[in-house]
PDB file of C-alpha atoms in Angstrom:
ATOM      1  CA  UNK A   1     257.389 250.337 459.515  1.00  0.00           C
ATOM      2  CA  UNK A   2     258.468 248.105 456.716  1.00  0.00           C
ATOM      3  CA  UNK A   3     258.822 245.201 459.402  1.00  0.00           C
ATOM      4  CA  UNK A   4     255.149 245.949 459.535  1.00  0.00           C
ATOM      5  CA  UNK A   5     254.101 246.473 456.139  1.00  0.00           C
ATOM      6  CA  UNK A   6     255.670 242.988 455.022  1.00  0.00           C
ATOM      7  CA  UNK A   7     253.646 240.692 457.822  1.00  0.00           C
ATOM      8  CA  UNK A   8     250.518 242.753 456.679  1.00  0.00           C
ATOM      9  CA  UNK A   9     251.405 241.694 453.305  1.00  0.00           C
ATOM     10  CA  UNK A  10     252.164 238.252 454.604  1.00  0.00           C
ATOM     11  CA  UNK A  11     249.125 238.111 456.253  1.00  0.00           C
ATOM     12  CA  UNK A  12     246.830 239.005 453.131  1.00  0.00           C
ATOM     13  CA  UNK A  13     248.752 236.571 451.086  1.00  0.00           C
ATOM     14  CA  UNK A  14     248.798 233.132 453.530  1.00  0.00           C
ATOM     15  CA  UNK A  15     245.025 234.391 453.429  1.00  0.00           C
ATOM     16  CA  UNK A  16     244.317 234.826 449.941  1.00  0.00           C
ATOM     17  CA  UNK A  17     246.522 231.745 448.294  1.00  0.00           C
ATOM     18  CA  UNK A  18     243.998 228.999 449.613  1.00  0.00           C
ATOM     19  CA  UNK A  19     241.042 231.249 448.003  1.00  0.00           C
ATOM     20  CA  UNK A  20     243.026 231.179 444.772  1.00  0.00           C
ATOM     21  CA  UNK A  21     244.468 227.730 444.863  1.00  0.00           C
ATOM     22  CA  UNK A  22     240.650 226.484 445.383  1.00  0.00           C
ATOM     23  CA  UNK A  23     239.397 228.445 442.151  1.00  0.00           C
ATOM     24  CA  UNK A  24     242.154 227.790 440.018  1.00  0.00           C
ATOM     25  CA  UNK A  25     241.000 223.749 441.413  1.00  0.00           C
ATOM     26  CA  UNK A  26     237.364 224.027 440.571  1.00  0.00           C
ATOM     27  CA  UNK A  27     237.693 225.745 437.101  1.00  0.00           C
ATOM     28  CA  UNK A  28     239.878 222.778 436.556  1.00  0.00           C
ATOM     29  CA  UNK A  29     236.915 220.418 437.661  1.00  0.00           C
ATOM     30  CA  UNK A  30     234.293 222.396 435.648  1.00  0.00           C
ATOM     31  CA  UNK A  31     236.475 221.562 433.006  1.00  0.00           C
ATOM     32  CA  UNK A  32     236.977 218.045 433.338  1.00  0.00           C
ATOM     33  CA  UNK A  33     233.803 217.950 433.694  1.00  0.00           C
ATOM     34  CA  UNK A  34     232.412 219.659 430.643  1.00  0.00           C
ATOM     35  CA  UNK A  35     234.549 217.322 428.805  1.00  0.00           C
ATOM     36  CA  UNK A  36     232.538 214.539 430.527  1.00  0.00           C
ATOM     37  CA  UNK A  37     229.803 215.431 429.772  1.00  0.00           C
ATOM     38  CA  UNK A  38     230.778 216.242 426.393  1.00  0.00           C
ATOM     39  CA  UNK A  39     232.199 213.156 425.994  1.00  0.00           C
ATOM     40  CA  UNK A  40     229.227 211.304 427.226  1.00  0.00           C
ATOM     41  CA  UNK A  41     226.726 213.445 424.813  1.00  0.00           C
ATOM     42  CA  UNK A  42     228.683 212.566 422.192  1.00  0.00           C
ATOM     43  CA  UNK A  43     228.552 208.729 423.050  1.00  0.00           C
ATOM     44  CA  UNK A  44     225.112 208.976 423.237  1.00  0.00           C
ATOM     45  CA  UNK A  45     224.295 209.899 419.819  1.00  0.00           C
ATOM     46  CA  UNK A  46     226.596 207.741 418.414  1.00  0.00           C
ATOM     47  CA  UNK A  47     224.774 205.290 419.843  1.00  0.00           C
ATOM     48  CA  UNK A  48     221.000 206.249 419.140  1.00  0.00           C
ATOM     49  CA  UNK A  49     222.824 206.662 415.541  1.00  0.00           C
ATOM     50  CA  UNK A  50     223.822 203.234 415.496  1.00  0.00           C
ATOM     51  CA  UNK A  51     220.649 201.912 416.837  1.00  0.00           C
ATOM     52  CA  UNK A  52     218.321 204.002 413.923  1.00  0.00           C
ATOM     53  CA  UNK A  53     216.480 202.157 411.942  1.00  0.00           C
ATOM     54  CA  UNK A  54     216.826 203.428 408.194  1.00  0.00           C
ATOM     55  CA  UNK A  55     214.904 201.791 405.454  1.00  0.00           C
ATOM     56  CA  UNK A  56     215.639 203.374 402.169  1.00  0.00           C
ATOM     57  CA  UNK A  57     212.959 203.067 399.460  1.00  0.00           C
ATOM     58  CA  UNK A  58     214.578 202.668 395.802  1.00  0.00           C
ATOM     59  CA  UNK A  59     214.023 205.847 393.381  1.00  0.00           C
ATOM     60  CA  UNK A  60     212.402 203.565 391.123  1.00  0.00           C
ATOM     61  CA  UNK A  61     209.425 201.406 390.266  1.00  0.00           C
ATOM     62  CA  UNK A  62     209.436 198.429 387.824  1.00  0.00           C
ATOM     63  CA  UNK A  63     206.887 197.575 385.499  1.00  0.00           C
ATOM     64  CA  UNK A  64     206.898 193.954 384.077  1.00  0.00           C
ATOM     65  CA  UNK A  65     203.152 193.272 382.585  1.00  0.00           C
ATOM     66  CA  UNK A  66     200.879 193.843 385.016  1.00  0.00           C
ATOM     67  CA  UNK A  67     202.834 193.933 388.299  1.00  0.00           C
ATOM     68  CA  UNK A  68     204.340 196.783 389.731  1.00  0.00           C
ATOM     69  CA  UNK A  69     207.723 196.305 392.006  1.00  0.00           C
ATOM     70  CA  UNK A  70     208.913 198.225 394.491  1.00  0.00           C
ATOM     71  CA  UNK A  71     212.369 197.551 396.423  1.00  0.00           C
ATOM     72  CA  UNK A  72     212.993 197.886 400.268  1.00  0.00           C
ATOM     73  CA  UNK A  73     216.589 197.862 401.748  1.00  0.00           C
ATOM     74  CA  UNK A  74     217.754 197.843 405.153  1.00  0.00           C
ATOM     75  CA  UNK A  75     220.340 200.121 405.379  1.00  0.00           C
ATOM     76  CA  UNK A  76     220.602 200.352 409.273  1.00  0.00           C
ATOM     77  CA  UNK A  77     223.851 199.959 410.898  1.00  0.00           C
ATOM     78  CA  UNK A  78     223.022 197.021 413.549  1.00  0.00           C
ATOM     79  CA  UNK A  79     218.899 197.742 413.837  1.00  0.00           C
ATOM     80  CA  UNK A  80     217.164 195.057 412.220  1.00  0.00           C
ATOM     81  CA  UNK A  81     213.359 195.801 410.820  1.00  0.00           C
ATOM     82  CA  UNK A  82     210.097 193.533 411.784  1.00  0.00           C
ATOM     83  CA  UNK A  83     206.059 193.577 410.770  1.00  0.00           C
ATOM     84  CA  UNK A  84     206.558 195.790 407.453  1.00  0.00           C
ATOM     85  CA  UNK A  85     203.407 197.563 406.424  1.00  0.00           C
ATOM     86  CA  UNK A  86     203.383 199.226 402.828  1.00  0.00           C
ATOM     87  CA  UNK A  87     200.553 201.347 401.608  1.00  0.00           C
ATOM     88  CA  UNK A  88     200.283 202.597 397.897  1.00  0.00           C
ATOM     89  CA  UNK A  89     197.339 205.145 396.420  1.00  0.00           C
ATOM     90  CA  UNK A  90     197.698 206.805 392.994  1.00  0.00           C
ATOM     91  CA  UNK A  91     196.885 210.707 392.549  1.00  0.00           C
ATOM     92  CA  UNK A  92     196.628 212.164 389.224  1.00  0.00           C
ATOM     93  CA  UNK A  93     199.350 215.414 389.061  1.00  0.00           C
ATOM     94  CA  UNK A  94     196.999 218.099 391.289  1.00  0.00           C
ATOM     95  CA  UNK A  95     197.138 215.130 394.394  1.00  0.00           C
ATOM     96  CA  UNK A  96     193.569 213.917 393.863  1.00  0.00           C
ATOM     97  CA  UNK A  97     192.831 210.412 394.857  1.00  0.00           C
ATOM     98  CA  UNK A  98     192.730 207.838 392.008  1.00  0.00           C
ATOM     99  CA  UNK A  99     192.918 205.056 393.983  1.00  0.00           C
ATOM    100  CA  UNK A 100     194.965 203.113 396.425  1.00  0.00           C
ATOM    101  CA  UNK A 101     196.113 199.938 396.702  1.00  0.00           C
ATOM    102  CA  UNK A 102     195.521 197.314 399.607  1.00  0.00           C
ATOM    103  CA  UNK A 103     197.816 197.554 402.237  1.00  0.00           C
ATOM    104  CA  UNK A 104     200.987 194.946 402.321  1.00  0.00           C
ATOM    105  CA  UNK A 105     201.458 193.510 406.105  1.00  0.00           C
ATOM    106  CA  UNK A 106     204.521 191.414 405.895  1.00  0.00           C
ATOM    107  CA  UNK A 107     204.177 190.401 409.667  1.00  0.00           C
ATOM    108  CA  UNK A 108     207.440 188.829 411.395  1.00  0.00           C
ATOM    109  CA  UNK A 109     208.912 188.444 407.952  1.00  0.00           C
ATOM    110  CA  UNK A 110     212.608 190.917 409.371  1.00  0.00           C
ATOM    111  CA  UNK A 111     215.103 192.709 407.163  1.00  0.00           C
ATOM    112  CA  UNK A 112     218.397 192.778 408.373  1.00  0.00           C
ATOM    113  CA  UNK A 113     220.947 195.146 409.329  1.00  0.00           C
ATOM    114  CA  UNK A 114     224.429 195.751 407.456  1.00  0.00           C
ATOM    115  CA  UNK A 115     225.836 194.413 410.268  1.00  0.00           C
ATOM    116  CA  UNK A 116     224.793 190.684 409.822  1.00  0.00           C
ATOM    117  CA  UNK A 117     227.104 188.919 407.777  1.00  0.00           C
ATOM    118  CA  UNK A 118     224.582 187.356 405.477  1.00  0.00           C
ATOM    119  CA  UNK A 119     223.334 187.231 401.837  1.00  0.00           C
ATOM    120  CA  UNK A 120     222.234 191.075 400.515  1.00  0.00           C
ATOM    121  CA  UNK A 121     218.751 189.515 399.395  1.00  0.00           C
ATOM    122  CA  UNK A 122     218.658 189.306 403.915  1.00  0.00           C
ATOM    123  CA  UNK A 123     218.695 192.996 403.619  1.00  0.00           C
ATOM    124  CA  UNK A 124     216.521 193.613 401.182  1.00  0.00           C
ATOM    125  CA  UNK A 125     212.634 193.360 399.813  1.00  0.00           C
ATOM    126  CA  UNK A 126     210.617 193.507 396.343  1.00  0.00           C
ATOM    127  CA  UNK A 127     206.891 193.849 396.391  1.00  0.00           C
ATOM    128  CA  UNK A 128     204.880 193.301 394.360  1.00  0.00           C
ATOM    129  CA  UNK A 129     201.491 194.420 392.899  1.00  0.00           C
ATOM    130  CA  UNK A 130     199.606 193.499 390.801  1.00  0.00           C
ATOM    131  CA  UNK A 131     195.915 194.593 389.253  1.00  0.00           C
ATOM    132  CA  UNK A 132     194.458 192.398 391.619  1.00  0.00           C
ATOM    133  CA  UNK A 133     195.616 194.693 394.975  1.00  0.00           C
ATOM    134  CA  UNK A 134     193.482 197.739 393.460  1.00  0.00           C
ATOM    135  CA  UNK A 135     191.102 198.734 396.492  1.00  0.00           C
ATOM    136  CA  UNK A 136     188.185 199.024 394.109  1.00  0.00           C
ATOM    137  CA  UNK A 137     186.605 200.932 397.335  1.00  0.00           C
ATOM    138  CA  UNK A 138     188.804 203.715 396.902  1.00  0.00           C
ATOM    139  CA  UNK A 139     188.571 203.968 393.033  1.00  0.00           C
ATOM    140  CA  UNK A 140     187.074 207.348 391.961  1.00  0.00           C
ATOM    141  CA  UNK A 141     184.659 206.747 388.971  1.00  0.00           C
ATOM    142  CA  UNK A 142     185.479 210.442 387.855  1.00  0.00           C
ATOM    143  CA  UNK A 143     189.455 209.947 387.050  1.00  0.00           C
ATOM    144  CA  UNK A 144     188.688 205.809 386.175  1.00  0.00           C
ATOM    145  CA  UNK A 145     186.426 205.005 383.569  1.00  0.00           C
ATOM    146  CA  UNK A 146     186.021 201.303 384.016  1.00  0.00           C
ATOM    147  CA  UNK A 147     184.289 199.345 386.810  1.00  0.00           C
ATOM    148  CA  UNK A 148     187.324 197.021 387.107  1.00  0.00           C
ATOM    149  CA  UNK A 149     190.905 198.986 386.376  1.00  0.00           C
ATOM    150  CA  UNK A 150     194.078 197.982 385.721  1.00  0.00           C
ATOM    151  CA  UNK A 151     197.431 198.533 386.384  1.00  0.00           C
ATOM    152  CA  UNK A 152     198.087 199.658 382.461  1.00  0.00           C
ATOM    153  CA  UNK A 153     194.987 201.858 383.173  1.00  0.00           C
ATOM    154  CA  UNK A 154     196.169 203.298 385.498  1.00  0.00           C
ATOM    155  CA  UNK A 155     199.834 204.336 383.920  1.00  0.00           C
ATOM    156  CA  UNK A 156     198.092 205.685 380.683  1.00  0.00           C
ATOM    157  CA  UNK A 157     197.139 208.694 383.025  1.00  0.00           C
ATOM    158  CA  UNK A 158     199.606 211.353 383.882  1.00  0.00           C
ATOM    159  CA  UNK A 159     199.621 209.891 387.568  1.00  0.00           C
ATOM    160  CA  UNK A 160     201.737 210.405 390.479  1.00  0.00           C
ATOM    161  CA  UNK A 161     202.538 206.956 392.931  1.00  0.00           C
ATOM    162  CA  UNK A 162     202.962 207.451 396.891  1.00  0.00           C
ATOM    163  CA  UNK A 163     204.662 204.796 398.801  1.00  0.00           C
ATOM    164  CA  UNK A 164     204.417 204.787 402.704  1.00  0.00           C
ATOM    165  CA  UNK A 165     206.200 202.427 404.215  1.00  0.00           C
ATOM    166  CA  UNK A 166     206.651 201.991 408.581  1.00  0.00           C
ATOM    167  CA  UNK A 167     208.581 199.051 410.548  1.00  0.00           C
ATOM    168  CA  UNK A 168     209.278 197.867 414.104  1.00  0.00           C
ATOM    169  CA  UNK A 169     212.886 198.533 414.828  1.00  0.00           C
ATOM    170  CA  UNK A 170     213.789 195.101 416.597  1.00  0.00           C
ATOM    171  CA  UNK A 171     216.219 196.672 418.953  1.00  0.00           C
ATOM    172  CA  UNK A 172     213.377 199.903 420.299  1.00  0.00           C
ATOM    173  CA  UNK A 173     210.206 197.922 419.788  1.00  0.00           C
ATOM    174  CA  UNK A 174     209.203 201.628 418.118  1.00  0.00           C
ATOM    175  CA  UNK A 175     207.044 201.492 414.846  1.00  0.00           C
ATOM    176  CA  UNK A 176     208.971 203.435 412.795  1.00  0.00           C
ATOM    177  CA  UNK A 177     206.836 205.645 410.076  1.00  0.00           C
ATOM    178  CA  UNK A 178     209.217 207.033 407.416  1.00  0.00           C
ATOM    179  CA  UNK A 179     208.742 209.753 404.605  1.00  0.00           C
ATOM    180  CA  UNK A 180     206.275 209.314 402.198  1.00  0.00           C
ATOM    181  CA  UNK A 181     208.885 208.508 398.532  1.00  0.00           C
ATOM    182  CA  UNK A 182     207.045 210.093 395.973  1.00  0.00           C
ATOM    183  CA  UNK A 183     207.123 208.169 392.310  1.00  0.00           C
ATOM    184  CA  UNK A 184     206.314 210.246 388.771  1.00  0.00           C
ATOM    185  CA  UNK A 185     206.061 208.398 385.053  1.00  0.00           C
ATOM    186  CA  UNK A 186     209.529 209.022 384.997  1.00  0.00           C
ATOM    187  CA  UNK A 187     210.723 206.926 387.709  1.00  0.00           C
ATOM    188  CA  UNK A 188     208.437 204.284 386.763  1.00  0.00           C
ATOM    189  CA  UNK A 189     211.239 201.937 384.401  1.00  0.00           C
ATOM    190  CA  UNK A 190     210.117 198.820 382.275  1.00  0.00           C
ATOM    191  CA  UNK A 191     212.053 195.630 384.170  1.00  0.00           C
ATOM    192  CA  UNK A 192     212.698 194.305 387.474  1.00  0.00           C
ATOM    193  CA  UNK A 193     214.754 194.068 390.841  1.00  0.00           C
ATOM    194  CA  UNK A 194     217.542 191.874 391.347  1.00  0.00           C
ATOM    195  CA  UNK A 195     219.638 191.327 393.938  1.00  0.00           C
ATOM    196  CA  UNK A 196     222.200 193.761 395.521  1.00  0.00           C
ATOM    197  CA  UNK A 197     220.710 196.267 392.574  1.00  0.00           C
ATOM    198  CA  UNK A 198     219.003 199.350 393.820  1.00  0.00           C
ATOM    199  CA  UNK A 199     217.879 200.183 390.331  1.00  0.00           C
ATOM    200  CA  UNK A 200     215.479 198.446 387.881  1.00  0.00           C
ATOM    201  CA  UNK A 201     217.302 195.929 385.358  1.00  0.00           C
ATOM    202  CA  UNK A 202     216.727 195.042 381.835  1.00  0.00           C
ATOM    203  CA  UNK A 203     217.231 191.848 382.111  1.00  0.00           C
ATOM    204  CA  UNK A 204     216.055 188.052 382.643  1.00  0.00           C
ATOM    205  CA  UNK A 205     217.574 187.299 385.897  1.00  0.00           C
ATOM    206  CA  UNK A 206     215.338 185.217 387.987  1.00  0.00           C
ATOM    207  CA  UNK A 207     212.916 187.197 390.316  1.00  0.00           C
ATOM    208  CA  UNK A 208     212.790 186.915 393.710  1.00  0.00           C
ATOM    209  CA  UNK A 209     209.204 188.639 395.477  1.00  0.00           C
ATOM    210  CA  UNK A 210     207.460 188.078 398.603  1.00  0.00           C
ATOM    211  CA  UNK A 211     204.274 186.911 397.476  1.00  0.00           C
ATOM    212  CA  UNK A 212     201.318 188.944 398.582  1.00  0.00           C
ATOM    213  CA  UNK A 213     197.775 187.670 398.432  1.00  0.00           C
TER     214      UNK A 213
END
């Protein structure tokens, strides 16, 4: 009887052990292959990452006379930044229109990424406007009294500035529209860019702009 009872149990097991031997082997591939994938996931946003295009827009605005200066760095890891457009409106402090200013196309003029070993003024961008980029279209007669306004008329108002600012990203071909930055009295500083500075400067370095008609 135990003669018996052992090949039964012989049996069952020469029976079973392949069964388990093949789970035990594909829980091990699942595995492996979770980690793959995992692995490759991981990759992947490293790389979209790495391909983003980031353009930061400085926390301030200069004021030197008439012309108002904004700054525009690259701050992309290897994505590189083509046909800049730059639109500016003024809104008094419950967001109603004051005006807006004419839209800046700066066309195949690129910004580079951190990862070109150039100059930082490669990387970066001051624009300027003056009086003379005041869409008189847009100018409502209710919150400007004059027919022909000013920059200074404008900043003797309690007014809030909105700078929108999009790119190609060289290495997508994607237009690129970021965040609106959003510019109060208080972030508005008497001075000017210079380079490798992400802050307005009190001081009479030499300016450099891209000249806007």
């Amino acid at each position: 009887m135990d003669a018996i009872f052992e090949m039964v149990i012989t049996a069952i097991s020469g029976a079973t052990l392949p069964i388990v031997v093949n789970l035990i082997l594909r829980k091990k591939d699942k595995e492996q292959e979770d980690i793959r994938r995992k692995d490759e996931e991981k990759q992947r946003q490293e790389d979209i990452l790495r391909k983003k295009l980031s353009l930061h827009i400085c926390d301030e605005i200069g004021i030197n006379n008439d012309e108002l200066s904004v700054k525009i760095i690259n701050q992309s890891q290897i994505a590189n930044a083509s046909n800049i457009i730059v639109d500016m409106r003024f809104e008094d402090e419950y967001e109603n229109l004051i005006c807006e200013m004419n839209s800046i196309d700066l066309g195949r003029r690129q910004l580079l990424s951190l990862s070109e070993p150039r100059e930082a003024k490669d990387r970066e961008l001051v624009i300027k406007y003056t009086s003379s980029h005041i869409d008189l279209k847009t100018v409502s007669p209710i919150r400007v009294n004059s027919a022909n306004p000013s920059i200074y008329n404008l900043l003797m108002k309690d007014i809030v500035i909105k700078v929108k600012v999009s790119a190609i990203n060289m290495i997508t071909g994607a237009r690129i529209y970021f965040p609106t930055k959003i510019f109060k009295k208080r972030n508005i500083m008497k001075g000017s860019f210079i380079e490798g500075y992400d802050h307005i400067k009190r001081v009479n370095h030499q300016l450099y702009y891209d000249e806007m008609e």
